[in-house]
Amino acid sequence: MTTDTQAADAGTGRAPSGERRVRVELGSRAYDIVIGSGLLARAGELIRTLTHRKRVFVVADRTVAGLHLATLEAGLAAGGFGATVSLVDPGEGTKRLEVLERVLDEFIEAGAERDDVLVAFGGGVVGDLTGLAAGLLKRGARFVQIPTTLLAQVDSSVGGKTAVNSRAGKNLIGLFHQPALVISDLDVLSTLPARERSAGLAEVAKYALIGDTDFLAWLEANAEALRAGEPQATGEAVRISCEAKARVVAADETEKGQRALLNLGHTFGHALERANGFGPALLHGEAVGAGMAMAMRFSVRLGLCPEADAARAGALLNALGLVTRIPDLSGGPYVAEELLAHMGHDKKNRDGRMTLILARGAGEAFVQPDADEAEVLAFLRQTCAA
Ligand code: NAD
Ligand code: GLY
């Protein structure tokens, strides 16, 4: 559910700031996603609704801290908060147990208590790490997500999946731990590199490809503006994406059923990421973009999906700045047999059988619990070569 907060308060139509709130309806763990401009400056006021403590515990990656931490700290101070800040290196390599332990030790030594609030200030890497740290700190503290990448604003900051990676694969050590609040300041996206923007747009396209053909058409019409980072189109994409994610999470918080659809493209995508050792050669969103194109083409191969729908999905992803042909994808090399082995570690797999998210069309994804591995391998051989 979305509300225009200030308008709702004043009863006077649209709020001047255009701030929107999307509610994630999870009973006693329900929370708001606040989306708008100038929100870092209001972070203290927003977080003040959660706690009377005088200090928050912020995890930030060094790049984000260099660009935006001073603004956040001023916003926190305006709400009466000091900040203990733990800086981590940017990149997927930060999602590991050693970094988690260091962050927890720093916060505990600085006096963090269970009633304190942690703040994740960065992209999905910082959000996933901080959420897990909060879930573990003194058996569970609350945390606020302040996502600074498009990907984190449309996906990873919402829904309470927290994790670090293990040697065997991605996100294998984690908890479901919902944030108490998500503050998505659209202004911070102005410093995001174009490549990261396109990576975020992959997760935006995902909501359309899963089950929203109106949004699909809107994305096709606005692809150029989104790729350029045009603020109005971007804000709309963040809102629609958060509404879609909030609906799915409210219906299936711990992924017993339909939440698995949010992993469209992720089983192929995680294998592509793992082929790069989760290194910077291939971004998570780039892997998801290529993975969604693969899921659509594999669905065509199985006779489940019209070829025109896979082509439509591919064209949209390309228009959003994403590569969909595996031989053209950055990083690699991508070897079919290795990708299949990586796919075997996916969390959706049950009793050694591979679960895939496939599609009956663009906007019609479904869960395929028992994928035929020989078919997958044949497809991967064809896809990696062509
Ligand atoms: P990221 O956190 O690595 O951030 C990408 C890069 O952008 C980093 O180098 C960062 O320093 C930089 N950056 C961040 N904000 C910036 C800004 N405003 N201006 C300039 N640079 C900025 O990557 P990501 O794409 O945000 O997140 C990917 C991670 O999220 C992966 O680990 C993935 O597994 C996870 N994820 C989790 C969920 C979930 O539900 N928990 C969902 C999707 C993805
Ligand atoms: N990004 C997948 C999920 O949150 O379920």
Coordinates of C-alpha atoms and ligand atoms in Angstrom, one line a residue:
M1 CA 0.0 0.0 0.0
T2 CA 1.4 3.4 -0.9
T3 CA 0.5 6.7 0.8
D4 CA 1.7 10.2 0.1
T5 CA 2.5 10.9 3.8
Q6 CA 2.5 14.7 4.1
A7 CA -0.6 14.9 1.9
A8 CA -2.3 12.3 4.0
D9 CA -1.4 14.3 7.1
A10 CA -2.5 17.6 5.7
G11 CA -5.3 16.3 3.5
T12 CA -4.2 18.6 0.7
G13 CA -3.3 16.4 -2.3
R14 CA 0.3 15.6 -3.3
A15 CA 3.1 16.5 -0.8
P16 CA 5.5 19.2 -2.0
S17 CA 8.5 16.8 -1.6
G18 CA 6.7 14.0 -3.4
E19 CA 7.6 11.7 -0.6
R20 CA 5.9 8.3 -0.8
R21 CA 5.5 5.6 1.8
V22 CA 5.1 1.9 0.9
R23 CA 4.0 -0.3 3.9
V24 CA 5.3 -3.8 4.2
E25 CA 2.4 -5.5 6.0
L26 CA 4.0 -8.0 8.3
G27 CA 1.9 -7.7 11.5
S28 CA 4.0 -6.9 14.5
R29 CA 7.1 -6.6 12.2
A30 CA 5.4 -4.3 9.6
Y31 CA 7.5 -1.3 8.4
D32 CA 7.5 1.6 6.0
I33 CA 9.6 2.2 3.0
V34 CA 10.0 6.0 2.7
I35 CA 10.9 7.1 -0.8
G36 CA 11.7 10.7 -1.7
S37 CA 14.3 13.5 -2.1
G38 CA 16.3 15.1 0.7
L39 CA 15.7 12.2 3.1
L40 CA 19.3 11.9 4.4
A41 CA 18.8 15.3 6.0
R42 CA 15.7 13.9 7.7
A43 CA 17.2 10.6 8.7
G44 CA 17.3 11.5 12.4
E45 CA 13.7 12.7 12.5
L46 CA 12.6 9.5 10.7
I47 CA 14.6 7.2 12.9
R48 CA 13.5 9.1 16.1
T49 CA 10.1 7.4 15.7
L50 CA 11.8 4.1 16.5
T51 CA 14.0 4.8 19.5
H52 CA 14.8 7.2 22.3
R53 CA 18.5 6.3 22.3
K54 CA 21.1 9.0 21.6
R55 CA 23.3 7.0 19.2
V56 CA 22.9 4.8 16.2
F57 CA 25.4 2.3 14.8
V58 CA 26.1 2.8 11.2
V59 CA 27.8 0.5 8.7
A60 CA 28.9 2.2 5.5
D61 CA 31.1 1.3 2.7
R62 CA 34.1 3.6 2.1
T63 CA 32.9 4.9 -1.2
V64 CA 29.4 5.8 0.0
A65 CA 30.9 7.3 3.2
G66 CA 33.2 9.5 1.1
L67 CA 30.2 10.8 -0.9
H68 CA 27.3 11.0 1.5
L69 CA 28.2 10.2 5.2
A70 CA 28.6 13.9 6.2
T71 CA 25.0 14.6 4.9
L72 CA 23.7 11.5 6.8
E73 CA 25.6 12.5 10.0
A74 CA 24.1 16.0 9.9
G75 CA 20.6 14.5 9.4
L76 CA 21.1 12.2 12.3
A77 CA 22.4 15.0 14.5
A78 CA 19.4 17.1 13.6
G79 CA 17.3 14.3 15.1
G80 CA 19.5 14.1 18.2
F81 CA 21.6 11.2 17.2
G82 CA 25.4 10.7 17.4
A83 CA 26.8 7.9 15.2
T84 CA 29.3 5.2 15.7
V85 CA 30.4 4.3 12.2
S86 CA 32.0 1.1 11.0
L87 CA 33.5 1.4 7.5
V88 CA 33.8 -1.6 5.2
D89 CA 35.4 -2.0 1.8
P90 CA 33.1 -1.7 -1.2
G91 CA 32.4 -4.9 -3.0
E92 CA 31.0 -8.4 -2.6
G93 CA 34.1 -9.6 -0.8
T94 CA 32.8 -7.7 2.2
K95 CA 30.0 -10.2 2.6
R96 CA 32.0 -12.7 4.7
L97 CA 32.1 -13.9 8.3
E98 CA 35.4 -12.1 9.1
V99 CA 33.9 -8.7 8.3
L100 CA 30.7 -9.5 10.1
E101 CA 32.7 -10.4 13.2
R102 CA 34.8 -7.2 13.0
V103 CA 31.6 -5.0 12.7
L104 CA 30.0 -6.7 15.6
D105 CA 33.1 -6.4 17.8
E106 CA 33.4 -2.7 17.0
F107 CA 29.8 -2.0 17.9
I108 CA 29.9 -4.2 21.1
E109 CA 33.1 -2.5 22.2
A110 CA 31.4 0.9 21.5
G111 CA 28.6 -0.1 23.9
A112 CA 25.9 -1.3 21.6
E113 CA 22.9 -2.8 23.4
R114 CA 20.0 -4.9 22.2
D115 CA 17.7 -1.8 22.2
D116 CA 20.1 0.1 19.8
V117 CA 19.4 0.6 16.2
L118 CA 21.9 -0.3 13.5
V119 CA 21.9 1.6 10.2
A120 CA 22.9 0.1 6.8
F121 CA 24.2 2.9 4.7
G122 CA 25.2 1.6 1.2
G123 CA 24.2 -0.9 -1.4
G124 CA 23.0 -4.4 -1.1
V125 CA 26.4 -5.6 0.2
V126 CA 26.2 -3.3 3.3
G127 CA 22.4 -4.0 3.7
D128 CA 22.8 -7.7 3.7
L129 CA 25.8 -7.6 6.1
T130 CA 24.2 -5.0 8.5
G131 CA 20.9 -6.9 8.6
L132 CA 22.7 -10.1 9.6
A133 CA 24.8 -8.2 12.2
A134 CA 21.6 -6.7 13.7
G135 CA 20.0 -10.1 13.8
L136 CA 22.9 -11.5 15.7
L137 CA 23.8 -8.6 18.0
K138 CA 22.9 -9.6 21.5
R139 CA 20.3 -12.0 20.0
G140 CA 18.7 -9.4 17.8
A141 CA 18.7 -5.6 17.5
R142 CA 16.6 -3.5 15.1
F143 CA 18.1 -2.0 12.0
V144 CA 17.2 0.7 9.4
Q145 CA 18.1 0.3 5.8
I146 CA 19.3 3.5 4.0
P147 CA 20.0 2.0 0.5
T148 CA 22.2 4.0 -1.8
T149 CA 22.2 2.0 -5.0
L150 CA 19.2 1.6 -7.2
L151 CA 19.4 -2.2 -6.8
A152 CA 19.2 -1.8 -3.0
Q153 CA 16.3 0.7 -3.2
V154 CA 14.2 -1.6 -5.4
D155 CA 15.1 -4.9 -3.9
S156 CA 17.7 -5.8 -1.3
S157 CA 16.7 -3.3 1.4
V158 CA 13.1 -4.7 1.5
G159 CA 12.1 -8.1 2.7
G160 CA 14.5 -9.0 5.4
K161 CA 16.9 -11.4 3.7
T162 CA 20.3 -10.9 5.3
A163 CA 23.4 -12.9 4.6
V164 CA 27.1 -13.3 4.0
N165 CA 28.6 -15.7 1.5
S166 CA 30.3 -19.0 2.3
R167 CA 33.1 -20.7 0.3
A168 CA 30.5 -22.9 -1.3
G169 CA 28.3 -20.1 -2.6
K170 CA 26.4 -16.9 -2.3
N171 CA 24.2 -15.9 0.7
L172 CA 24.5 -19.3 2.3
I173 CA 25.0 -18.0 5.9
G174 CA 22.1 -15.7 6.8
L175 CA 18.8 -14.9 8.6
F176 CA 15.4 -13.5 7.8
H177 CA 15.5 -10.3 9.8
Q178 CA 13.2 -7.5 8.7
P179 CA 14.4 -3.9 8.9
A180 CA 12.3 -1.5 11.1
L181 CA 12.3 1.2 8.5
V182 CA 13.7 1.8 5.0
I183 CA 14.7 5.3 3.9
S184 CA 15.3 5.5 0.2
D185 CA 16.7 9.0 -0.7
L186 CA 16.5 9.3 -4.5
D187 CA 19.1 12.1 -4.4
V188 CA 22.0 9.7 -3.5
L189 CA 21.5 7.9 -6.8
S190 CA 22.9 11.0 -8.6
T191 CA 26.4 9.7 -7.8
L192 CA 25.8 6.2 -8.9
P193 CA 27.9 5.1 -11.9
A194 CA 25.9 4.2 -15.0
R195 CA 27.0 0.6 -14.9
E196 CA 25.5 0.2 -11.3
R197 CA 22.3 2.0 -12.5
S198 CA 21.8 -0.6 -15.2
A199 CA 22.5 -3.4 -12.7
G200 CA 19.7 -2.0 -10.5
L201 CA 17.4 -1.8 -13.5
A202 CA 17.8 -5.6 -13.9
E203 CA 16.0 -6.0 -10.6
V204 CA 13.4 -3.4 -11.7
A205 CA 12.7 -5.4 -14.9
K206 CA 12.4 -8.5 -12.8
Y207 CA 9.1 -7.4 -11.2
A208 CA 7.6 -6.8 -14.7
L209 CA 8.9 -10.1 -16.1
I210 CA 7.5 -12.0 -13.1
G211 CA 4.0 -10.8 -13.3
D212 CA 3.2 -7.2 -14.4
T213 CA 2.7 -6.6 -18.1
D214 CA 1.5 -3.0 -17.5
F215 CA 4.8 -2.3 -15.8
L216 CA 6.6 -4.1 -18.6
A217 CA 5.0 -1.7 -21.1
W218 CA 5.8 1.3 -18.9
L219 CA 9.5 0.2 -18.7
E220 CA 9.7 -0.2 -22.4
A221 CA 8.4 3.3 -22.8
N222 CA 10.7 4.8 -20.2
A223 CA 13.8 2.7 -20.7
E224 CA 15.9 5.6 -22.1
A225 CA 15.0 7.9 -19.2
L226 CA 15.7 5.2 -16.6
R227 CA 19.0 4.3 -18.2
A228 CA 19.9 8.0 -18.1
G229 CA 18.9 8.2 -14.4
E230 CA 16.2 10.7 -15.0
P231 CA 14.9 11.4 -11.4
Q232 CA 11.1 11.3 -12.0
A233 CA 11.1 8.0 -13.9
T234 CA 13.6 6.5 -11.4
G235 CA 11.4 7.5 -8.5
E236 CA 8.4 5.9 -10.1
A237 CA 10.3 2.7 -10.8
V238 CA 11.5 2.6 -7.2
R239 CA 7.9 3.0 -5.9
I240 CA 6.4 0.4 -8.2
S241 CA 9.2 -2.1 -7.5
C242 CA 8.8 -1.6 -3.7
E243 CA 5.1 -2.0 -3.9
A244 CA 5.6 -5.3 -5.9
K245 CA 8.2 -6.6 -3.4
A246 CA 6.1 -5.5 -0.4
R247 CA 3.1 -7.5 -1.7
V248 CA 5.2 -10.7 -2.2
V249 CA 7.0 -10.4 1.1
A250 CA 3.8 -9.8 3.0
A251 CA 2.3 -12.9 1.5
D252 CA 5.3 -15.2 1.9
E253 CA 7.9 -13.7 4.2
T254 CA 10.2 -16.8 4.5
E255 CA 9.9 -18.1 0.9
K256 CA 7.7 -21.1 1.4
G257 CA 6.0 -20.4 -2.0
Q258 CA 5.6 -17.4 -4.2
R259 CA 8.5 -15.4 -2.9
A260 CA 10.7 -17.8 -4.9
L261 CA 9.5 -16.0 -8.0
L262 CA 11.7 -13.0 -7.0
N263 CA 14.6 -15.2 -7.9
L264 CA 13.8 -15.1 -11.6
G265 CA 17.2 -15.3 -13.3
H266 CA 19.0 -15.7 -10.0
T267 CA 20.0 -19.4 -10.3
F268 CA 21.6 -18.8 -13.6
G269 CA 22.8 -15.4 -12.4
H270 CA 24.5 -16.7 -9.2
A271 CA 26.3 -19.4 -11.3
L272 CA 27.6 -16.6 -13.5
E273 CA 28.7 -14.6 -10.5
R274 CA 30.4 -17.6 -8.9
A275 CA 32.3 -18.2 -12.2
N276 CA 33.9 -14.8 -11.5
G277 CA 34.5 -15.6 -7.8
F278 CA 31.9 -13.0 -6.9
G279 CA 34.5 -10.4 -8.1
P280 CA 33.8 -7.0 -9.7
A281 CA 34.1 -8.3 -13.3
L282 CA 30.4 -9.1 -13.2
L283 CA 28.0 -7.1 -11.0
H284 CA 25.1 -8.9 -9.2
G285 CA 22.5 -7.1 -11.3
E286 CA 24.3 -7.7 -14.5
A287 CA 24.3 -11.4 -13.6
V288 CA 20.6 -11.3 -12.8
G289 CA 19.9 -9.5 -16.1
A290 CA 21.7 -12.2 -18.1
G291 CA 20.2 -14.9 -15.9
M292 CA 16.7 -13.7 -16.6
A293 CA 17.3 -13.7 -20.4
M294 CA 18.6 -17.3 -19.9
A295 CA 15.5 -18.3 -17.9
M296 CA 13.3 -17.0 -20.7
R297 CA 15.3 -18.7 -23.4
F298 CA 15.4 -22.0 -21.5
S299 CA 11.6 -21.7 -21.1
V300 CA 11.3 -21.3 -24.9
R301 CA 13.6 -24.4 -25.4
L302 CA 11.2 -26.4 -23.2
G303 CA 8.3 -25.3 -25.2
L304 CA 6.8 -23.4 -22.3
C305 CA 7.2 -19.8 -23.5
P306 CA 6.6 -18.2 -26.9
E307 CA 9.9 -17.1 -28.6
A308 CA 8.5 -13.6 -29.1
D309 CA 8.2 -13.1 -25.3
A310 CA 11.8 -14.1 -24.7
A311 CA 12.9 -11.7 -27.4
R312 CA 10.8 -9.0 -25.8
A313 CA 12.4 -9.5 -22.4
G314 CA 15.8 -9.5 -24.0
A315 CA 15.1 -6.3 -25.9
L316 CA 14.0 -4.6 -22.7
L317 CA 17.1 -5.7 -20.8
N318 CA 19.3 -4.5 -23.6
A319 CA 17.5 -1.1 -23.7
L320 CA 18.2 -0.9 -19.9
G321 CA 21.9 -1.3 -20.6
L322 CA 22.3 -5.0 -19.8
V323 CA 24.1 -7.7 -21.8
T324 CA 22.0 -10.8 -22.5
R325 CA 24.3 -12.9 -24.8
I326 CA 26.7 -14.9 -22.6
P327 CA 29.7 -14.7 -25.0
D328 CA 29.4 -10.9 -24.8
L329 CA 29.1 -10.8 -21.0
S330 CA 31.9 -9.2 -19.0
G331 CA 34.1 -11.5 -16.9
G332 CA 34.1 -15.3 -17.5
P333 CA 35.1 -17.6 -19.1
Y334 CA 31.7 -19.1 -18.8
V335 CA 31.9 -22.9 -19.1
A336 CA 28.6 -24.9 -19.2
E337 CA 29.7 -27.8 -17.0
E338 CA 31.1 -25.4 -14.3
L339 CA 27.9 -23.2 -14.4
L340 CA 25.8 -26.4 -13.9
A341 CA 27.9 -27.4 -10.9
H342 CA 27.5 -23.9 -9.4
M343 CA 23.7 -24.1 -9.9
G344 CA 23.7 -27.2 -7.8
H345 CA 24.5 -25.1 -4.7
D346 CA 21.3 -22.9 -5.0
K347 CA 19.2 -22.5 -1.9
K348 CA 16.0 -23.3 -3.7
N349 CA 17.2 -26.9 -4.5
R350 CA 15.5 -29.7 -2.6
D351 CA 16.8 -33.2 -2.1
G352 CA 19.5 -32.6 -4.7
R353 CA 16.9 -31.6 -7.3
M354 CA 17.2 -28.2 -9.1
T355 CA 14.5 -25.7 -8.7
L356 CA 14.3 -23.0 -11.5
I357 CA 12.1 -20.0 -12.0
L358 CA 10.8 -20.3 -15.5
A359 CA 8.2 -18.4 -17.6
R360 CA 5.1 -19.1 -19.7
G361 CA 5.6 -15.6 -21.1
A362 CA 7.0 -12.1 -20.4
G363 CA 5.1 -11.3 -17.2
E364 CA 4.2 -14.9 -16.3
A365 CA 6.9 -16.6 -14.2
F366 CA 6.4 -19.8 -12.2
V367 CA 8.4 -22.2 -10.0
Q368 CA 9.7 -25.3 -11.7
P369 CA 10.7 -27.6 -8.8
D370 CA 12.4 -30.5 -10.6
A371 CA 14.4 -29.1 -13.6
D372 CA 15.9 -31.7 -15.9
E373 CA 19.7 -31.3 -15.4
A374 CA 20.6 -32.9 -18.8
E375 CA 18.3 -30.3 -20.5
V376 CA 19.9 -27.5 -18.4
L377 CA 23.4 -28.7 -19.4
A378 CA 22.5 -28.9 -23.1
F379 CA 21.0 -25.4 -22.9
L380 CA 24.1 -24.0 -21.1
R381 CA 26.4 -25.6 -23.8
Q382 CA 24.4 -23.9 -26.5
T383 CA 24.1 -20.6 -24.6
C384 CA 27.8 -20.3 -23.7
A385 CA 28.9 -21.0 -27.2
A386 CA 26.4 -18.9 -29.2
Ligands
NAD1 P1 27.0 -3.0 -3.7 O1 26.5 -2.9 -2.4 O2 28.3 -3.7 -3.9 O3 27.2 -1.5 -4.3 C1 27.7 -1.4 -5.6 C2 28.8 -0.3 -5.7 O4 28.2 1.0 -5.7 C3 29.8 -0.3 -4.6 O5 31.1 -0.2 -5.1 C4 29.4 0.9 -3.7 O6 30.5 1.4 -3.1 C5 28.9 1.8 -4.8 N1 27.8 2.8 -4.3 C6 26.8 2.5 -3.5 N2 26.0 3.6 -3.5 C7 26.6 4.5 -4.2 C8 26.2 5.9 -4.5 N3 25.1 6.4 -4.1 N4 27.1 6.6 -5.3 C9 28.2 6.0 -5.8 N5 28.6 4.7 -5.6 C10 27.8 4.0 -4.8 O7 26.0 -3.7 -4.7 P2 24.4 -3.7 -4.9 O8 24.3 -3.9 -6.4 O9 23.8 -2.5 -4.3 O10 24.0 -5.0 -4.1 C11 24.4 -6.2 -4.5 C12 24.3 -7.1 -3.3 O11 22.9 -7.2 -2.9 C13 24.7 -8.6 -3.6 O12 25.5 -9.0 -2.5 C14 23.4 -9.3 -3.6 O13 23.5 -10.7 -3.2 C15 22.6 -8.5 -2.6 N6 21.1 -8.6 -2.8 C16 20.4 -8.9 -1.7 C17 19.0 -9.0 -1.8 C18 18.2 -9.2 -0.6 O14 17.0 -9.5 -0.7 N7 18.7 -9.2 0.6 C19 18.4 -8.8 -3.0 C20 19.2 -8.5 -4.1 C21 20.6 -8.4 -4.0
GLY2 N1 15.7 -10.8 -3.8 C1 14.9 -11.9 -3.6 C2 14.1 -11.8 -2.4 O1 14.2 -10.9 -1.6 O2 13.4 -12.7 -2.1

